[in-house]
Amino acid sequence: MAKITVNGQLQEIEKPLSIAELIRLNNVLQPDMVSVQYNGEFVDREAYPTVVLSEGDEIDFLYFMGGGADV
């Protein structure tokens, strides 16, 4: 077991666990649209299956939304 922080919330996970598996475990909506910040650094989507989480890691699931300007 390892304790990590996901979107500001403490979570216990079974090790080993990849970012891709964490996304599934957390039922992330629109997983193909989410960006992941791992210990303050953005992770390339292709690396999600290979980055393995460790005790104390911090993960944030982020969605970037576009907006318009009133003209």
Tab-separated table of C-alpha atoms in Angstrom:
chain	number	residue	atom	x	y	z
A	1	MET	CA	0.000	0.000	0.000
A	2	ALA	CA	1.049	3.572	-0.647
A	3	LYS	CA	-0.495	6.904	0.288
A	4	ILE	CA	-0.719	9.454	-2.497
A	5	THR	CA	-2.598	12.713	-2.981
A	6	VAL	CA	-5.104	12.887	-5.833
A	7	ASN	CA	-6.628	16.302	-6.562
A	8	GLY	CA	-5.830	17.383	-3.011
A	9	GLN	CA	-7.336	14.282	-1.354
A	10	LEU	CA	-5.322	11.566	0.388
A	11	GLN	CA	-5.806	8.169	-1.224
A	12	GLU	CA	-4.381	4.719	-0.468
A	13	ILE	CA	-3.439	2.613	-3.455
A	14	GLU	CA	-2.205	-0.904	-4.055
A	15	LYS	CA	1.297	-0.908	-5.498
A	16	PRO	CA	2.370	-1.107	-8.248
A	17	LEU	CA	-0.131	1.201	-9.931
A	18	SER	CA	0.324	3.265	-13.087
A	19	ILE	CA	-1.243	6.608	-13.903
A	20	ALA	CA	-3.459	4.865	-16.490
A	21	GLU	CA	-4.723	2.461	-13.813
A	22	LEU	CA	-5.292	5.339	-11.376
A	23	ILE	CA	-7.408	7.110	-13.992
A	24	ARG	CA	-9.598	3.997	-14.303
A	25	LEU	CA	-9.732	3.479	-10.514
A	26	ASN	CA	-10.949	7.044	-9.996
A	27	ASN	CA	-13.577	6.790	-12.739
A	28	VAL	CA	-12.197	9.921	-14.384
A	29	LEU	CA	-14.755	11.370	-16.767
A	30	GLN	CA	-13.534	11.712	-20.331
A	31	PRO	CA	-10.142	10.075	-19.698
A	32	ASP	CA	-9.080	10.904	-23.254
A	33	MET	CA	-9.518	14.614	-22.448
A	34	VAL	CA	-7.761	14.729	-19.060
A	35	SER	CA	-4.234	16.010	-18.520
A	36	VAL	CA	-2.227	14.669	-15.611
A	37	GLN	CA	0.162	16.593	-13.424
A	38	TYR	CA	2.508	14.252	-11.531
A	39	ASN	CA	4.483	15.836	-8.685
A	40	GLY	CA	4.104	19.234	-10.342
A	41	GLU	CA	5.074	18.134	-13.869
A	42	PHE	CA	2.784	17.363	-16.785
A	43	VAL	CA	3.000	13.794	-18.090
A	44	ASP	CA	2.719	12.871	-21.781
A	45	ARG	CA	-0.403	10.808	-22.397
A	46	GLU	CA	1.710	8.041	-23.965
A	47	ALA	CA	3.527	7.619	-20.619
A	48	TYR	CA	0.380	7.053	-18.510
A	49	PRO	CA	0.712	3.236	-18.654
A	50	THR	CA	4.415	3.265	-17.727
A	51	VAL	CA	4.636	5.861	-14.936
A	52	VAL	CA	4.327	3.895	-11.680
A	53	LEU	CA	3.174	5.714	-8.549
A	54	SER	CA	5.074	5.744	-5.244
A	55	GLU	CA	4.457	6.742	-1.638
A	56	GLY	CA	3.877	10.482	-1.287
A	57	ASP	CA	3.239	11.221	-4.970
A	58	GLU	CA	0.873	14.041	-5.878
A	59	ILE	CA	-1.437	13.646	-8.873
A	60	ASP	CA	-3.832	16.195	-10.328
A	61	PHE	CA	-6.353	15.442	-13.064
A	62	LEU	CA	-6.870	18.610	-15.100
A	63	TYR	CA	-9.278	19.583	-17.851
A	64	PHE	CA	-8.481	22.583	-19.990
A	65	MET	CA	-11.479	24.469	-21.250
A	66	GLY	CA	-11.473	27.050	-23.945
A	67	GLY	CA	-13.458	30.177	-23.659
A	68	GLY	CA	-14.326	33.118	-25.769
A	69	ALA	CA	-14.178	36.803	-25.312
A	70	ASP	CA	-17.112	39.146	-25.478
A	71	VAL	CA	-16.590	41.445	-28.414
